[in-house]
Coordinates of C-alpha atoms and ligand atoms in Angstrom, one line a residue:
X1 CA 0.0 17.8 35.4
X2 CA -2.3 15.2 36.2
X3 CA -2.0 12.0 34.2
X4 CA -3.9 8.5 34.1
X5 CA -2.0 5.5 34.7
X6 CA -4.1 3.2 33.0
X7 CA -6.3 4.7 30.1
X8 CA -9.2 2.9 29.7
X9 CA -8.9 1.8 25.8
X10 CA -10.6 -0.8 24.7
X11 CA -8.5 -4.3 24.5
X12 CA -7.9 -4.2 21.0
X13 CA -6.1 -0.8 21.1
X14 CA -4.6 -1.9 24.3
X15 CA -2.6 -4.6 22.3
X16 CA -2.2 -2.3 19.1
X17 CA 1.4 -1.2 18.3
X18 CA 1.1 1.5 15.9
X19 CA 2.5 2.0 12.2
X20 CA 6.3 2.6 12.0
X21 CA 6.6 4.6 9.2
X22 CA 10.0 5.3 7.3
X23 CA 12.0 7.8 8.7
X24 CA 11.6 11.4 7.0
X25 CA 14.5 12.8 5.3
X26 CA 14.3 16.2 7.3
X27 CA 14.5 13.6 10.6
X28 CA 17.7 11.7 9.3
X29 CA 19.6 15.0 8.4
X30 CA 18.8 16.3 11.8
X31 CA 19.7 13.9 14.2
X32 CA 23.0 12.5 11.9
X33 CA 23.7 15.9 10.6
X34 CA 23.8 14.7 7.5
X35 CA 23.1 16.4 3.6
X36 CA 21.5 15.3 0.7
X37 CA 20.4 12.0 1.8
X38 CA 18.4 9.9 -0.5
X39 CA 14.9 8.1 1.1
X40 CA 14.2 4.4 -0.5
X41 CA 12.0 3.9 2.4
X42 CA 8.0 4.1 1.7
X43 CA 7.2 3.3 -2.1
X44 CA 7.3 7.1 -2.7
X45 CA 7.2 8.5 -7.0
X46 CA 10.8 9.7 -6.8
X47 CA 9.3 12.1 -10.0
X48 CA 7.1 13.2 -7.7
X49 CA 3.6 14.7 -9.5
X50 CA 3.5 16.6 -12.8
X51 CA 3.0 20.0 -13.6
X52 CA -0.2 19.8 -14.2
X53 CA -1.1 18.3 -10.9
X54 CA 0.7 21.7 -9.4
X55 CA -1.4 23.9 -11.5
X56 CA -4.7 22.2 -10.6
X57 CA -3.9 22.0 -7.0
X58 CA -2.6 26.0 -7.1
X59 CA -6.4 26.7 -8.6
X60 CA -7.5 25.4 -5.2
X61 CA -6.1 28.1 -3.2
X62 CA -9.2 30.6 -3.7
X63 CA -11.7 27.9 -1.9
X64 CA -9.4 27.6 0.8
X65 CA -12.0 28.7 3.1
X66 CA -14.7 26.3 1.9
X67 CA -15.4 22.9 3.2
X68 CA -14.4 20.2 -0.1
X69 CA -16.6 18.9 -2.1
X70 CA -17.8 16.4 0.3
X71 CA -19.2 13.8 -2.5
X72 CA -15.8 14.0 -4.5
X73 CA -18.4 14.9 -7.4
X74 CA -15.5 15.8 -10.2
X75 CA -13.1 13.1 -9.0
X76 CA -15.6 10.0 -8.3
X77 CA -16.7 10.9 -12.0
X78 CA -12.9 10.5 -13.8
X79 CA -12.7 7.3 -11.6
X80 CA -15.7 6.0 -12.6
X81 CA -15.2 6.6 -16.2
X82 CA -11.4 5.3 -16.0
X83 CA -12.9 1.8 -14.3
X84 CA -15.7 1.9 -16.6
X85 CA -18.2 2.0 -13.7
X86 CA -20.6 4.7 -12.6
X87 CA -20.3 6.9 -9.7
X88 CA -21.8 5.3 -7.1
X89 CA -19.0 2.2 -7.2
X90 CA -16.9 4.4 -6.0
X91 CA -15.1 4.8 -2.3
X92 CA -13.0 8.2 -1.9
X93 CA -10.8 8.1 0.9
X94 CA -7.9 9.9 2.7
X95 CA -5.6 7.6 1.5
X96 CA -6.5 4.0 0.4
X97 CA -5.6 2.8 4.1
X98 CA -8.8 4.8 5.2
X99 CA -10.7 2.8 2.7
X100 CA -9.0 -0.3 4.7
X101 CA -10.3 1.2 8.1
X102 CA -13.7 2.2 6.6
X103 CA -14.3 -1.9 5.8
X104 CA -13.1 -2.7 9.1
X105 CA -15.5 -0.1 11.0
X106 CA -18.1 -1.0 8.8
X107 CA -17.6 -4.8 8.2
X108 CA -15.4 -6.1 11.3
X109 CA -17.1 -6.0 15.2
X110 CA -15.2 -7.9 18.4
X111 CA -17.2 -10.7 17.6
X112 CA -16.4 -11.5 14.2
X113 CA -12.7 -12.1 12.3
X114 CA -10.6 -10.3 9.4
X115 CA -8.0 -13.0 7.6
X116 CA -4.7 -12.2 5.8
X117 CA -1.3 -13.6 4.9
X118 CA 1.6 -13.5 7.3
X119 CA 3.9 -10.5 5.5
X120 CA 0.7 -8.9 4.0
X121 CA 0.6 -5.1 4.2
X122 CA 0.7 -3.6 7.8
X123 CA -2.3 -1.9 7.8
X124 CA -4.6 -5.2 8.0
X125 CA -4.1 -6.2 11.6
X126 CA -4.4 -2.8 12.8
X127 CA -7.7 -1.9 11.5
X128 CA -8.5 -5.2 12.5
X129 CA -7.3 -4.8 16.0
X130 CA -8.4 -1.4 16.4
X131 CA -11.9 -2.9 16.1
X132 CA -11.6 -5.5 18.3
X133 CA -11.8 -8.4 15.8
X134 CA -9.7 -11.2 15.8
X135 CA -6.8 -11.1 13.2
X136 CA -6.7 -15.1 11.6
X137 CA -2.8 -15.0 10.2
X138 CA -2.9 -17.5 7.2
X139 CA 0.6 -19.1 6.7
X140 CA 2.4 -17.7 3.3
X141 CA 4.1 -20.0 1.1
X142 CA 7.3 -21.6 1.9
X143 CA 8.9 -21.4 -1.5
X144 CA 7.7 -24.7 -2.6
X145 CA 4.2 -24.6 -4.3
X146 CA 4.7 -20.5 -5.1
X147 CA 6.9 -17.4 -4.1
X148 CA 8.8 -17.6 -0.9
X149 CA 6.4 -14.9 1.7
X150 CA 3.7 -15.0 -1.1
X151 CA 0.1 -15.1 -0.1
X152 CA -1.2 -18.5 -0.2
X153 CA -4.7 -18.5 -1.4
X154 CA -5.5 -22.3 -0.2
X155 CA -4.0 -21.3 3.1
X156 CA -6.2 -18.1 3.3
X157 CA -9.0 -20.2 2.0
X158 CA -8.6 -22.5 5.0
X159 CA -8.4 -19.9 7.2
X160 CA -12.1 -18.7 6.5
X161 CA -14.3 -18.9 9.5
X162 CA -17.8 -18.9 10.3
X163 CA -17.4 -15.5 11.6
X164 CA -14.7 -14.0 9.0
X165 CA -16.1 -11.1 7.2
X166 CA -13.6 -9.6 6.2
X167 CA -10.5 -11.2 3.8
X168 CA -7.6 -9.0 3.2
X169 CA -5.5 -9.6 0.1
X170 CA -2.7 -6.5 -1.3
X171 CA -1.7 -7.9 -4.6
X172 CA 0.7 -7.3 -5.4
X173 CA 1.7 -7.8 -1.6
X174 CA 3.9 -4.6 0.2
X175 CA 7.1 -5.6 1.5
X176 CA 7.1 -8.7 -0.3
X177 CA 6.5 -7.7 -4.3
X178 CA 4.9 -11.0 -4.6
X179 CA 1.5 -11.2 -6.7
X180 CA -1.3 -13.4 -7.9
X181 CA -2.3 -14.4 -11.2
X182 CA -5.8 -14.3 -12.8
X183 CA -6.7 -17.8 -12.7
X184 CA -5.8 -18.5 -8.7
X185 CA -7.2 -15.1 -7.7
X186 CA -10.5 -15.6 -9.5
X187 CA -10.6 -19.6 -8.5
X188 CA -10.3 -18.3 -4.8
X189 CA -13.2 -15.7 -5.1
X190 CA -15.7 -18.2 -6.5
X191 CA -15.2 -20.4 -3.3
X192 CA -15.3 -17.1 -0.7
X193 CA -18.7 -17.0 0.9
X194 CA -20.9 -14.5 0.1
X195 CA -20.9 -12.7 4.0
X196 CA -17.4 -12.4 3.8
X197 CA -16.2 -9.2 2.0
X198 CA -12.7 -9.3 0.1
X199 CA -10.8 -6.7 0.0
X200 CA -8.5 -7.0 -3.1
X201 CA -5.9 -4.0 -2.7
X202 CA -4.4 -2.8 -5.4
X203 CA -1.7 -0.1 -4.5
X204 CA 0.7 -1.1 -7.0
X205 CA -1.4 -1.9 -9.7
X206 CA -0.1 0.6 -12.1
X207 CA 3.3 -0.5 -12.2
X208 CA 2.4 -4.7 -12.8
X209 CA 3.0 -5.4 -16.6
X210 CA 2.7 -9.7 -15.8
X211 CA 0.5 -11.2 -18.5
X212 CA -1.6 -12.7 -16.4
X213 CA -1.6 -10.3 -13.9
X214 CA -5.4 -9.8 -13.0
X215 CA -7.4 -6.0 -13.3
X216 CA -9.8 -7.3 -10.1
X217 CA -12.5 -4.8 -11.6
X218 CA -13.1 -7.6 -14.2
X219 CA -14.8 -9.4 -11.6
X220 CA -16.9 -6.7 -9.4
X221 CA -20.1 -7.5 -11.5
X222 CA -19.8 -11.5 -10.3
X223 CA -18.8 -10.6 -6.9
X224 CA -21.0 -8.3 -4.8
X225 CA -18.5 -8.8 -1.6
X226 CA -15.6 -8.1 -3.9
X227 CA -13.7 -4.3 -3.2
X228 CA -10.7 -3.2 -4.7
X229 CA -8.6 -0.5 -3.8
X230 CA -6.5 1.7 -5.3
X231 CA -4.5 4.7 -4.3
X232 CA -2.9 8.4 -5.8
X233 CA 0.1 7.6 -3.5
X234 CA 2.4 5.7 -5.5
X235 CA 2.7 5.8 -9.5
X236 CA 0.9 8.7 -9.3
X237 CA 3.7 10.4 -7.1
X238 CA 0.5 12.0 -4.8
X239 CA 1.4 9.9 -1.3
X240 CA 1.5 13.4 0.9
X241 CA -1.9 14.4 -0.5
X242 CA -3.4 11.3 1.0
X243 CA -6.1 10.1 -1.6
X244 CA -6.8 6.9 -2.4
X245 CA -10.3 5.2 -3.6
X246 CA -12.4 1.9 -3.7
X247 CA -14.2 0.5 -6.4
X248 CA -17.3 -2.1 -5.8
X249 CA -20.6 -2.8 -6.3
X250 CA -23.1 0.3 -5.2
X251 CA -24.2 -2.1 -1.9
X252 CA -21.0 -2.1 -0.8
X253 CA -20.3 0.9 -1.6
X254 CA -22.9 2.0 0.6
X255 CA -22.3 0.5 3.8
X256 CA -18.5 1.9 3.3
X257 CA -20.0 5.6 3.1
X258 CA -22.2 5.7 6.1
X259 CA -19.5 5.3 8.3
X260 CA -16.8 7.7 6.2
X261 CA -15.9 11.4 7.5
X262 CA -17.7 13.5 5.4
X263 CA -14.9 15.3 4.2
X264 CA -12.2 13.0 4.5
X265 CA -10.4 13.8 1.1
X266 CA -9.5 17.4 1.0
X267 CA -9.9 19.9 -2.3
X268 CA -6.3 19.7 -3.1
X269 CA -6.2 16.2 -3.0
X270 CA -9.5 15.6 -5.1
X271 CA -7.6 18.6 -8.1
X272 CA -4.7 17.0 -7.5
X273 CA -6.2 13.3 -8.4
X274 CA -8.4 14.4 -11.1
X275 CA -5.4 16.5 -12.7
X276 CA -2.8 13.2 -12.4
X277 CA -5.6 10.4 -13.8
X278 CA -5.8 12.6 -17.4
X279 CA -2.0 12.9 -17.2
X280 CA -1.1 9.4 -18.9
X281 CA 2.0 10.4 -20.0
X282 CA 3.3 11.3 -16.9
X283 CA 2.4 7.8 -15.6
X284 CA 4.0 6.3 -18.1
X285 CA 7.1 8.1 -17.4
X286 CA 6.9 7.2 -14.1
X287 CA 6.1 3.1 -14.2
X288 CA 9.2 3.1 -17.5
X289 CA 11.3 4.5 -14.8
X290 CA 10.6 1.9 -12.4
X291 CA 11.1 -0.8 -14.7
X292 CA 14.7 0.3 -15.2
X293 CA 15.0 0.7 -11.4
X294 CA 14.0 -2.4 -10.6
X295 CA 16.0 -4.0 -13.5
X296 CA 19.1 -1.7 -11.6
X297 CA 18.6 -3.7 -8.0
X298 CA 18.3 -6.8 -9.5
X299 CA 21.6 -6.4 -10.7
X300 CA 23.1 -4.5 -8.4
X301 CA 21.9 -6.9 -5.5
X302 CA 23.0 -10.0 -8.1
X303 CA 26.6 -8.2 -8.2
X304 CA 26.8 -7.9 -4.3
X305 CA 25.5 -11.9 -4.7
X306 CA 22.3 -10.6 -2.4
X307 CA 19.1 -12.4 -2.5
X308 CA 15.9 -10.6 -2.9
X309 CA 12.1 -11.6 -3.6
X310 CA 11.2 -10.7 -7.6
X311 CA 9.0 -8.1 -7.2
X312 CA 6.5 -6.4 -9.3
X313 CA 6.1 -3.2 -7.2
X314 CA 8.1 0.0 -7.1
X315 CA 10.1 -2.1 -4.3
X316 CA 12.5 -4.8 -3.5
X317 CA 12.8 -7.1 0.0
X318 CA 16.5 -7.7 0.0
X319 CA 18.0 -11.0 2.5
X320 CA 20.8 -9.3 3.9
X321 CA 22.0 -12.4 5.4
X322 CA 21.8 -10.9 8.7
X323 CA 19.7 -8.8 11.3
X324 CA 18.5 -6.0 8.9
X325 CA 18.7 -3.7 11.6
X326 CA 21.8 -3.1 11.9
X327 CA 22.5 -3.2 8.2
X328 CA 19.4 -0.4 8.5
X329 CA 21.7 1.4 10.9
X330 CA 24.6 1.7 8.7
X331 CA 23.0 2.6 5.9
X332 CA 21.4 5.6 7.7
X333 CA 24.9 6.8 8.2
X334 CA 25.7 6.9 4.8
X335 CA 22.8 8.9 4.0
X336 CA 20.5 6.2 2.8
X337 CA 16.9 5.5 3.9
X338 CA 15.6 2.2 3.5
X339 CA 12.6 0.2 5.4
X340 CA 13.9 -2.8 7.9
X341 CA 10.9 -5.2 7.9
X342 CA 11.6 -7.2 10.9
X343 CA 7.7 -5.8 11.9
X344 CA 6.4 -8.4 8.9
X345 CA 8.3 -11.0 10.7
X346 CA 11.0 -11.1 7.6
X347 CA 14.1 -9.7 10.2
X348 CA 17.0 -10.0 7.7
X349 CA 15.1 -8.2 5.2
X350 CA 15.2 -4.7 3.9
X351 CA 12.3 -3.0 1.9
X352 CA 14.7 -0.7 -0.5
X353 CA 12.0 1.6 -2.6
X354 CA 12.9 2.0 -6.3
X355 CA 14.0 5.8 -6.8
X356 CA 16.3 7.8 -9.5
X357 CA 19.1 5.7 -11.4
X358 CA 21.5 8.2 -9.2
X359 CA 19.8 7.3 -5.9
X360 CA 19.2 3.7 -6.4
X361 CA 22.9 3.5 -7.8
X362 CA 23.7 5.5 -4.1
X363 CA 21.9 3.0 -2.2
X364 CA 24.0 -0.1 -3.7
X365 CA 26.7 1.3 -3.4
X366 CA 26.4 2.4 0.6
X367 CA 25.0 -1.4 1.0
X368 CA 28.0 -2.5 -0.7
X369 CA 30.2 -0.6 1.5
X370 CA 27.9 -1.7 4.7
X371 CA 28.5 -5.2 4.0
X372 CA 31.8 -5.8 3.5
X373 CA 32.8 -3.9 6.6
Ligands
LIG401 C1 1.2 2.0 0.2 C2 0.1 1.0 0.3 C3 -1.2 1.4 0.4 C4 -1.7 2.8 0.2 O1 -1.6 3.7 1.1 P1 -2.3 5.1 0.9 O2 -3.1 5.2 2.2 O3 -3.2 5.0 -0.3 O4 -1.2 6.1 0.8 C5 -2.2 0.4 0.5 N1 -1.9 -0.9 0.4 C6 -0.6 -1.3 0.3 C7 -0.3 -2.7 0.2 C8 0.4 -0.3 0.3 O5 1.7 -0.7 0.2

């Protein structure tokens, strides 16, 4: 075979290192040889869909052969009437990180800059970097004026540019749990200018019950550079299907689509999403249960004297005191998948995702056992 030494990438994806995603369960059990292990490990539903999301996807089968709907016609019209928009503010994508890459691709060029917080979701610098465009890394809080590894909005206001276009801001933030509230959030909008497009993602917002916890759709009329996101992956138990959406003002919306795949969100996936946004009751099963697992690792962690960050996701950043690695390690030997985030520059953390009373209960126990060895 003949191979290239050097492939002639462009710098950014010279410099890129890719997405480490949790380890499957079907990869655990084969190389450990292990059964019935439990994965906490990517902000997964641990209910998984409904029923009714199985039925509507099985309905699919007969159009197998056909291309998708390539405008999302049935699904863009339940998301627009659930965000009390109309269609054309909405983004469909093949998860909600390709809405993320979309803005980049569309937004972002070598000569221009993306900011975000230091421990804000992965994705950010790569779609940045895959572009070309500098990544600006705005400090996150230190614990004094708000959450320890919170975004700091004055930081990521100082951070601006002249040639940022692009602001990215996951509230609440993935691994940390941290959030921001209505009256900071909206504050730092007003001062954005108005070439710089913020990206407000909203992955977990299903699961937040804070007060003052802000619904960023509020403020799309206000804000034409404004975007949220929003995905099927997490309380709506969907994450293998790989649909996720944007919601902002038809310009934007716009400029996002001409650079889209033109049938980036398969038919399954658009059944699938339309069958799970009617089934309430379902969702409301699955943020109750999340409640009570997060109320379980606080706990559980308080009992093994652990500190973690208070989070308001289906997740929880644990300090293990030590090089979460090797705690990691361990931990995949008793049959427990969890995410070490020492890639978010937070090395004696683990990311532990919230799952069933019997798996969470599984995972604090193995980290008990880990830790006192
Ligand atoms: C999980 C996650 C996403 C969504 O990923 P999908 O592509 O929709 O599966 C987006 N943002 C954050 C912060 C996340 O944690």
């Amino acid at each position: 075979m003949r191979t290239l030494e050097f492939y002639p990438a462009t710098p950014g994806v010279q410099a890129l290192r890719p997405y480490a995603p949790g380890k499957p369960l079907s990869e655990l059990e084969r190389e450990y040889g292990i059964r019935d292990a439990v994965k906490l490990a990517s902000n997964e539903n641990p209910l998984g869909p409904s029923q009714r999301v199985l039925d509507a996807m099985q309905a699919q089968f007969a159009g197998l052969a056909r291309y998708p709907d390539g405008n999302g016609f049935e699904l863009r019209t339940a998301l627009a009437q659930a965000c009390a928009v109309s269609q054309d503010w909405i983004t469909l994508g093949n998860g909600s990180n390709d809405v993320l890459e979309l803005v980049a691709r569309a937004f972002l060029s070598p000569q221009t800059s993306a900011v975000f917080s230091a421990h804000a979701f992965a994705v950010y610098p790569i779609v940045t970097q895959a572009i070309g465009a500098r990544a600006i890394v705005a400090p996150a809080h230190d614990g004094s004026r708000g959450p320890r590894f919170g975004h700091d909005l004055d930081a990521i206001q100082a951070a601006i540019d002249a040639d940022t276009r692009v602001v990215f801001i996951a509230n609440p933030n993935n691994p940390t749990g941290t959030w921001l509230d209505r009256s900071a959030l909206h504050a730092f909008l007003r001062q954005v200018p108005d070439q710089v497009i913020v990206v407000i993602d909203e992955a977990y917002f299903e699961y937040v019950n804070e007060a003052d916890y802000p619904n960023a759709l509020e403020w799309l009329a206000d804000f034409p550079n404004l975007l949220v996101t929003r995905t099927f992956s997490k309380a709506y138990g969907l994450a293998s299907l790989r649909v996720g959406y944007g919601i902002s003002q038809p310009g934007l919306a716009d400029m996002l689509n001409r650079v889209r795949q033109p049938f980036n969100v398969n038919s399954f996936a658009q059944a699938a999403a339309v069958a799970a946004l009617a089934d309430t009751e379902h969702l409301q099963r699955s943020v109750q249960l999340n409640r009570q697992g997060l109320q379980q690792f606080s706990d559980g962690l308080r009992d093994l004297s652990l500190d973690f960050i208070p989070s308001v996701g289906n997740f929880i950043a644990v300090d293990v005191g030590r090089a979460a690695d090797i705690v990691y390690e361990k931990l995949l030997r008793e049959g427990v998948i969890v995410r070490p985030v020492a890639n978010y520059a937070m090395p004696n953390y683990l990311r532990i995702s919230v799952g069933l009373e019997t798996e969470n209960h599984r995972c604090l126990q193995a980290l008990g056992k880990v830790l006192a060895a």
